[in-house]
PDB file of C-alpha atoms and ligand atoms in Angstrom:
ATOM      1  CA  MET A 836       0.342  -0.271  -0.056  1.00  0.00           C
ATOM      2  CA  ASP A 837       2.094   3.287  -1.471  1.00  0.00           C
ATOM      3  CA  VAL A 838      -0.482   5.162  -1.065  1.00  0.00           C
ATOM      4  CA  ALA A 839      -0.874   5.694   1.711  1.00  0.00           C
ATOM      5  CA  ARG A 840      -0.016   8.748   3.882  1.00  0.00           C
ATOM      6  CA  PRO A 841       0.705  10.571   7.991  1.00  0.00           C
ATOM      7  CA  LEU A 842      -2.253  10.963   9.512  1.00  0.00           C
ATOM      8  CA  PRO A 843      -2.843  14.912   9.577  1.00  0.00           C
ATOM      9  CA  ALA A 844      -1.383  16.785  12.339  1.00  0.00           C
ATOM     10  CA  TYR A 845      -5.202  17.934  13.509  1.00  0.00           C
ATOM     11  CA  LEU A 846      -6.295  14.270  13.853  1.00  0.00           C
ATOM     12  CA  VAL A 847      -3.384  12.718  15.378  1.00  0.00           C
ATOM     13  CA  GLN A 848      -3.405  16.140  17.751  1.00  0.00           C
ATOM     14  CA  ARG A 849      -7.027  14.814  18.750  1.00  0.00           C
ATOM     15  CA  PHE A 850      -6.823  11.324  19.110  1.00  0.00           C
ATOM     16  CA  HIS A 851      -4.364  12.768  21.582  1.00  0.00           C
ATOM     17  CA  GLY A 852      -6.555  15.174  23.115  1.00  0.00           C
ATOM     18  CA  TRP A 853      -9.146  11.735  23.035  1.00  0.00           C
ATOM     19  CA  ARG A 854      -6.120   9.550  25.185  1.00  0.00           C
ATOM     20  CA  ALA A 855      -5.736  11.585  27.698  1.00  0.00           C
ATOM     21  CA  THR A 856      -9.139  12.171  28.543  1.00  0.00           C
ATOM     22  CA  THR A 857     -11.104  10.343  27.849  1.00  0.00           C
ATOM     23  CA  TYR A 858      -9.878   7.375  28.025  1.00  0.00           C
ATOM     24  CA  GLN A 859      -8.030   8.093  30.648  1.00  0.00           C
ATOM     25  CA  ASP A 860     -11.212   8.827  32.774  1.00  0.00           C
ATOM     26  CA  ASN A 861     -13.143   6.120  31.883  1.00  0.00           C
ATOM     27  CA  LYS A 862     -10.195   3.270  31.015  1.00  0.00           C
ATOM     28  CA  ALA A 863     -12.236   0.573  32.884  1.00  0.00           C
ATOM     29  CA  TRP A 864     -15.752   1.560  31.062  1.00  0.00           C
ATOM     30  CA  PHE A 865     -13.583   1.353  28.398  1.00  0.00           C
ATOM     31  CA  ARG A 866     -11.746  -2.536  28.793  1.00  0.00           C
ATOM     32  CA  ARG A 867     -14.859  -4.149  30.042  1.00  0.00           C
ATOM     33  CA  LEU A 868     -17.011  -2.953  26.376  1.00  0.00           C
ATOM     34  CA  ALA A 869     -13.579  -4.611  24.780  1.00  0.00           C
ATOM     35  CA  GLU A 870     -14.206  -7.945  27.186  1.00  0.00           C
ATOM     36  CA  SER A 871     -17.644  -8.134  27.082  1.00  0.00           C
ATOM     37  CA  GLY A 872     -18.849  -7.934  23.278  1.00  0.00           C
ATOM     38  CA  GLN A 873     -20.811  -5.314  22.295  1.00  0.00           C
ATOM     39  CA  HIS A 874     -25.029  -5.381  22.881  1.00  0.00           C
ATOM     40  CA  PRO A 875     -25.998  -2.471  21.193  1.00  0.00           C
ATOM     41  CA  ARG A 876     -29.916  -1.543  22.655  1.00  0.00           C
ATOM     42  CA  ALA A 877     -30.505   0.200  18.813  1.00  0.00           C
ATOM     43  CA  MET A 878     -29.175   0.341  15.808  1.00  0.00           C
ATOM     44  CA  VAL A 879     -29.277   3.484  13.556  1.00  0.00           C
ATOM     45  CA  ILE A 880     -29.600   4.038  10.165  1.00  0.00           C
ATOM     46  CA  SER A 881     -28.349   7.297   9.288  1.00  0.00           C
ATOM     47  CA  CYS A 882     -26.580   9.393   6.365  1.00  0.00           C
ATOM     48  CA  CYS A 883     -23.437   9.838   5.523  1.00  0.00           C
ATOM     49  CA  ASP A 884     -23.738  13.608   5.936  1.00  0.00           C
ATOM     50  CA  SER A 885     -21.520  15.137   8.360  1.00  0.00           C
ATOM     51  CA  ARG A 886     -23.892  16.675   9.691  1.00  0.00           C
ATOM     52  CA  VAL A 887     -25.977  14.952  11.436  1.00  0.00           C
ATOM     53  CA  HIS A 888     -24.764  12.972  14.754  1.00  0.00           C
ATOM     54  CA  VAL A 889     -26.858  10.609  15.931  1.00  0.00           C
ATOM     55  CA  THR A 890     -24.195   9.935  19.194  1.00  0.00           C
ATOM     56  CA  SER A 891     -24.348  13.449  19.664  1.00  0.00           C
ATOM     57  CA  ILE A 892     -27.768  14.301  19.203  1.00  0.00           C
ATOM     58  CA  PHE A 893     -29.060  11.164  21.671  1.00  0.00           C
ATOM     59  CA  GLY A 894     -25.778  11.954  24.108  1.00  0.00           C
ATOM     60  CA  ALA A 895     -24.925   7.988  23.385  1.00  0.00           C
ATOM     61  CA  ASP A 896     -22.180   6.552  24.247  1.00  0.00           C
ATOM     62  CA  GLU A 897     -19.594   3.227  22.736  1.00  0.00           C
ATOM     63  CA  GLY A 898     -21.315   0.607  22.723  1.00  0.00           C
ATOM     64  CA  GLU A 899     -24.871   1.385  22.153  1.00  0.00           C
ATOM     65  CA  PHE A 900     -25.130   1.960  19.489  1.00  0.00           C
ATOM     66  CA  PHE A 901     -24.883  -0.070  16.609  1.00  0.00           C
ATOM     67  CA  ILE A 902     -24.867   2.600  13.179  1.00  0.00           C
ATOM     68  CA  HIS A 903     -24.826   1.971   9.369  1.00  0.00           C
ATOM     69  CA  ARG A 904     -24.448   5.120   7.155  1.00  0.00           C
ATOM     70  CA  ASN A 905     -24.934   4.842   3.380  1.00  0.00           C
ATOM     71  CA  VAL A 906     -25.500   7.908   1.356  1.00  0.00           C
ATOM     72  CA  ALA A 907     -29.491   9.124   1.933  1.00  0.00           C
ATOM     73  CA  ASN A 908     -29.723   6.610   5.212  1.00  0.00           C
ATOM     74  CA  LEU A 909     -31.040   4.332   3.021  1.00  0.00           C
ATOM     75  CA  VAL A 910     -31.898   0.470   3.259  1.00  0.00           C
ATOM     76  CA  PRO A 911     -32.749  -1.485  -0.183  1.00  0.00           C
ATOM     77  CA  PRO A 912     -35.297  -4.487  -0.470  1.00  0.00           C
ATOM     78  CA  TYR A 913     -34.246  -7.904   0.162  1.00  0.00           C
ATOM     79  CA  SER A 914     -32.626  -9.315  -2.668  1.00  0.00           C
ATOM     80  CA  PRO A 915     -30.042 -12.379  -1.769  1.00  0.00           C
ATOM     81  CA  ASP A 916     -27.831 -12.037  -5.398  1.00  0.00           C
ATOM     82  CA  GLY A 917     -24.398 -12.966  -4.266  1.00  0.00           C
ATOM     83  CA  THR A 918     -23.073 -10.114  -4.295  1.00  0.00           C
ATOM     84  CA  TYR A 919     -21.491  -7.240  -1.799  1.00  0.00           C
ATOM     85  CA  HIS A 920     -24.160  -5.833   0.244  1.00  0.00           C
ATOM     86  CA  GLY A 921     -23.285  -3.544   2.491  1.00  0.00           C
ATOM     87  CA  THR A 922     -26.210  -2.157   4.016  1.00  0.00           C
ATOM     88  CA  SER A 923     -27.720  -5.336   3.898  1.00  0.00           C
ATOM     89  CA  ALA A 924     -25.301  -7.140   5.631  1.00  0.00           C
ATOM     90  CA  ALA A 925     -25.060  -4.044   8.391  1.00  0.00           C
ATOM     91  CA  VAL A 926     -29.068  -5.346   9.116  1.00  0.00           C
ATOM     92  CA  GLU A 927     -28.429  -9.237   9.146  1.00  0.00           C
ATOM     93  CA  TYR A 928     -25.798  -8.720  11.488  1.00  0.00           C
ATOM     94  CA  ALA A 929     -27.299  -6.388  13.933  1.00  0.00           C
ATOM     95  CA  VAL A 930     -30.265  -8.347  13.533  1.00  0.00           C
ATOM     96  CA  THR A 931     -29.884 -11.690  13.515  1.00  0.00           C
ATOM     97  CA  SER A 932     -26.060 -12.152  16.277  1.00  0.00           C
ATOM     98  CA  LEU A 933     -26.924  -8.677  18.408  1.00  0.00           C
ATOM     99  CA  GLY A 934     -29.992  -8.875  18.274  1.00  0.00           C
ATOM    100  CA  VAL A 935     -31.108  -5.856  18.708  1.00  0.00           C
ATOM    101  CA  ALA A 936     -34.445  -4.231  20.310  1.00  0.00           C
ATOM    102  CA  HIS A 937     -34.840  -1.096  17.742  1.00  0.00           C
ATOM    103  CA  ILE A 938     -34.007  -0.549  14.315  1.00  0.00           C
ATOM    104  CA  VAL A 939     -33.864   3.768  14.203  1.00  0.00           C
ATOM    105  CA  VAL A 940     -33.802   4.805  10.071  1.00  0.00           C
ATOM    106  CA  LEU A 941     -32.851   8.396  10.903  1.00  0.00           C
ATOM    107  CA  GLY A 942     -33.527  11.572   7.677  1.00  0.00           C
ATOM    108  CA  HIS A 943     -32.759  14.615   7.011  1.00  0.00           C
ATOM    109  CA  SER A 944     -32.521  18.312   6.064  1.00  0.00           C
ATOM    110  CA  ASN A 945     -30.762  19.171   2.860  1.00  0.00           C
ATOM    111  CA  CYS A 946     -29.624  15.808   2.186  1.00  0.00           C
ATOM    112  CA  GLY A 947     -27.799  16.020  -0.736  1.00  0.00           C
ATOM    113  CA  GLY A 948     -28.223  12.563  -1.991  1.00  0.00           C
ATOM    114  CA  VAL A 949     -31.681  12.802  -2.319  1.00  0.00           C
ATOM    115  CA  LYS A 950     -31.711  16.461  -3.503  1.00  0.00           C
ATOM    116  CA  GLY A 951     -29.363  14.210  -6.585  1.00  0.00           C
ATOM    117  CA  CYS A 952     -32.721  11.730  -6.787  1.00  0.00           C
ATOM    118  CA  HIS A 953     -35.537  14.700  -7.165  1.00  0.00           C
ATOM    119  CA  ASP A 954     -33.178  16.148  -9.365  1.00  0.00           C
ATOM    120  CA  MET A 955     -32.695  12.573 -11.365  1.00  0.00           C
ATOM    121  CA  CYS A 956     -35.897  12.122 -11.560  1.00  0.00           C
ATOM    122  CA  MET A 957     -37.307  14.765 -12.419  1.00  0.00           C
ATOM    123  CA  GLY A 958     -34.889  14.476 -15.295  1.00  0.00           C
ATOM    124  CA  HIS A 959     -32.303  17.012 -14.689  1.00  0.00           C
ATOM    125  CA  ALA A 960     -29.480  15.475 -13.322  1.00  0.00           C
ATOM    126  CA  PRO A 961     -28.001  13.123 -16.426  1.00  0.00           C
ATOM    127  CA  ALA A 962     -24.840  11.925 -15.256  1.00  0.00           C
ATOM    128  CA  LEU A 963     -27.030  10.453 -12.391  1.00  0.00           C
ATOM    129  CA  GLU A 964     -28.808   8.170 -14.064  1.00  0.00           C
ATOM    130  CA  GLU A 965     -25.524   6.384 -15.388  1.00  0.00           C
ATOM    131  CA  LYS A 966     -24.734   3.510 -15.446  1.00  0.00           C
ATOM    132  CA  THR A 967     -20.769   3.870 -14.183  1.00  0.00           C
ATOM    133  CA  SER A 968     -22.993   6.034 -11.036  1.00  0.00           C
ATOM    134  CA  PHE A 969     -23.098   4.926  -8.204  1.00  0.00           C
ATOM    135  CA  VAL A 970     -24.673   7.153  -6.829  1.00  0.00           C
ATOM    136  CA  GLY A 971     -27.643   7.285  -9.560  1.00  0.00           C
ATOM    137  CA  ARG A 972     -27.930   3.514  -8.732  1.00  0.00           C
ATOM    138  CA  TRP A 973     -28.024   3.546  -5.020  1.00  0.00           C
ATOM    139  CA  MET A 974     -30.668   6.569  -5.376  1.00  0.00           C
ATOM    140  CA  ASP A 975     -33.072   4.116  -7.662  1.00  0.00           C
ATOM    141  CA  ILE A 976     -33.744   2.709  -3.863  1.00  0.00           C
ATOM    142  CA  LEU A 977     -35.922   5.921  -3.451  1.00  0.00           C
ATOM    143  CA  ARG A 978     -37.601   6.166  -7.359  1.00  0.00           C
ATOM    144  CA  PRO A 979     -40.511   4.318  -5.467  1.00  0.00           C
ATOM    145  CA  GLY A 980     -40.806   7.709  -2.960  1.00  0.00           C
ATOM    146  CA  PHE A 981     -40.675   9.759  -6.206  1.00  0.00           C
ATOM    147  CA  GLU A 982     -43.762   8.250  -7.222  1.00  0.00           C
ATOM    148  CA  ARG A 983     -45.618   9.749  -4.134  1.00  0.00           C
ATOM    149  CA  VAL A 984     -44.259  13.556  -3.530  1.00  0.00           C
ATOM    150  CA  LYS A 985     -44.233  13.989  -7.149  1.00  0.00           C
ATOM    151  CA  ASP A 986     -47.401  16.014  -7.717  1.00  0.00           C
ATOM    152  CA  LEU A 987     -46.427  18.134  -4.387  1.00  0.00           C
ATOM    153  CA  PRO A 988     -45.114  21.659  -5.184  1.00  0.00           C
ATOM    154  CA  ASP A 989     -42.137  22.787  -5.945  1.00  0.00           C
ATOM    155  CA  ALA A 990     -41.173  24.016  -2.640  1.00  0.00           C
ATOM    156  CA  ASP A 991     -41.807  21.032  -0.833  1.00  0.00           C
ATOM    157  CA  ARG A 992     -41.463  18.113  -3.253  1.00  0.00           C
ATOM    158  CA  PRO A 993     -37.806  17.902  -1.844  1.00  0.00           C
ATOM    159  CA  ARG A 994     -38.751  17.830   2.082  1.00  0.00           C
ATOM    160  CA  ALA A 995     -40.666  15.477   1.791  1.00  0.00           C
ATOM    161  CA  LEU A 996     -38.874  13.224  -0.704  1.00  0.00           C
ATOM    162  CA  GLU A 997     -36.465  12.925   2.554  1.00  0.00           C
ATOM    163  CA  LYS A 998     -39.149  12.185   4.376  1.00  0.00           C
ATOM    164  CA  GLU A 999     -40.514   9.403   1.222  1.00  0.00           C
ATOM    165  CA  ALA A1000     -35.773   8.348   1.943  1.00  0.00           C
ATOM    166  CA  VAL A1001     -36.689   7.261   5.871  1.00  0.00           C
ATOM    167  CA  LEU A1002     -40.261   5.222   4.493  1.00  0.00           C
ATOM    168  CA  VAL A1003     -38.898   3.825   1.948  1.00  0.00           C
ATOM    169  CA  SER A1004     -36.604   2.318   3.876  1.00  0.00           C
ATOM    170  CA  LEU A1005     -38.825   1.291   6.772  1.00  0.00           C
ATOM    171  CA  GLU A1006     -41.045  -0.230   3.754  1.00  0.00           C
ATOM    172  CA  ASN A1007     -37.290  -2.707   2.209  1.00  0.00           C
ATOM    173  CA  LEU A1008     -36.592  -3.171   6.012  1.00  0.00           C
ATOM    174  CA  MET A1009     -39.405  -5.800   6.365  1.00  0.00           C
ATOM    175  CA  SER A1010     -38.579  -7.651   3.027  1.00  0.00           C
ATOM    176  CA  PHE A1011     -35.366  -8.671   5.083  1.00  0.00           C
ATOM    177  CA  PRO A1012     -37.047 -12.067   6.125  1.00  0.00           C
ATOM    178  CA  PHE A1013     -35.578 -12.126   9.781  1.00  0.00           C
ATOM    179  CA  VAL A1014     -36.651  -8.340  10.178  1.00  0.00           C
ATOM    180  CA  ARG A1015     -40.004  -9.228   8.961  1.00  0.00           C
ATOM    181  CA  ASP A1016     -40.277 -12.489  11.359  1.00  0.00           C
ATOM    182  CA  ALA A1017     -38.268 -10.289  14.596  1.00  0.00           C
ATOM    183  CA  VAL A1018     -41.132  -7.914  13.668  1.00  0.00           C
ATOM    184  CA  GLN A1019     -44.081 -10.275  14.228  1.00  0.00           C
ATOM    185  CA  GLY A1020     -42.236 -11.744  17.175  1.00  0.00           C
ATOM    186  CA  GLU A1021     -42.515  -8.513  18.621  1.00  0.00           C
ATOM    187  CA  CYS A1022     -38.710  -8.819  19.298  1.00  0.00           C
ATOM    188  CA  LEU A1023     -37.842  -6.115  17.708  1.00  0.00           C
ATOM    189  CA  THR A1024     -38.970  -2.486  16.553  1.00  0.00           C
ATOM    190  CA  LEU A1025     -38.462   0.166  13.597  1.00  0.00           C
ATOM    191  CA  HIS A1026     -38.600   3.716  13.537  1.00  0.00           C
ATOM    192  CA  GLY A1027     -38.224   6.469  11.352  1.00  0.00           C
ATOM    193  CA  LEU A1028     -37.447   9.701  12.166  1.00  0.00           C
ATOM    194  CA  TRP A1029     -36.200  12.787  10.214  1.00  0.00           C
ATOM    195  CA  ASN A1030     -33.933  15.111  11.631  1.00  0.00           C
ATOM    196  CA  ASP A1031     -33.824  19.922  10.549  1.00  0.00           C
ATOM    197  CA  THR A1032     -30.399  20.570  11.037  1.00  0.00           C
ATOM    198  CA  GLY A1033     -31.136  24.258  10.481  1.00  0.00           C
ATOM    199  CA  ALA A1034     -34.083  24.037  12.919  1.00  0.00           C
ATOM    200  CA  GLY A1035     -32.434  21.391  16.167  1.00  0.00           C
ATOM    201  CA  SER A1036     -35.817  19.692  15.679  1.00  0.00           C
ATOM    202  CA  LEU A1037     -36.110  15.890  15.007  1.00  0.00           C
ATOM    203  CA  GLU A1038     -39.873  14.080  13.478  1.00  0.00           C
ATOM    204  CA  HIS A1039     -41.468  11.289  14.477  1.00  0.00           C
ATOM    205  CA  TYR A1040     -42.753   8.897  11.773  1.00  0.00           C
ATOM    206  CA  ASP A1041     -46.512   7.535  12.742  1.00  0.00           C
ATOM    207  CA  PRO A1042     -48.728   5.826  10.796  1.00  0.00           C
ATOM    208  CA  LEU A1043     -52.109   7.339  11.315  1.00  0.00           C
ATOM    209  CA  ARG A1044     -50.387  11.239  11.357  1.00  0.00           C
ATOM    210  CA  GLY A1045     -47.506  11.165   9.459  1.00  0.00           C
ATOM    211  CA  PHE A1046     -44.106  12.912  10.418  1.00  0.00           C
ATOM    212  CA  VAL A1047     -44.778  14.635  14.099  1.00  0.00           C
ATOM    213  CA  PRO A1048     -42.305  16.863  16.599  1.00  0.00           C
ATOM    214  CA  VAL A1049     -40.778  14.360  19.166  1.00  0.00           C
TER     215      VAL A1049
HETATM  216 ZN1  LIG B1566     -27.605  13.356   3.610  1.00  0.00          ZN
END
């Protein structure tokens, strides 16, 4: 691997700062985490977006959440075709090995991935329609969601599509047999959230009322 370079100084400094404070103050806790394995209560599926800060929003410590991040917090449909499926692998491990009690899909405002899907579906992003676009093909997962919001006014459609990204993911989660079995056996509950970064607010999906403030 002759492409790897030394870590930037700011990361080195921050690491040493963390080790001298957080780690030193909680050394026994970290050792216990290492020895007893992880027992997270919840899996969180959120966007890669740097503004989405799951552990900060929920004040979570190490060992609490099993977190998977991808572009636009999407879960693809169950598709056991023998190829690479990072998100499906994370869901499988969380449910069948870790036995998490909750899966939380967390969407967010001003999502670049969702905007890309919106523009692509509106015919304004030909590059995303290329077969070779990883983002475009990934965002195909959200096309059924676009169909449900396409007739909304221009100003409302992008935000509605961000919330559809949460709902499509919840629907697709239920297409995994082990998720469906765990939900029906009352060993697992699914939750949909949408976070407004600028307003600092959180909305929860209620099947009867739609997205309502937490
Ligand atoms: Zn995003």
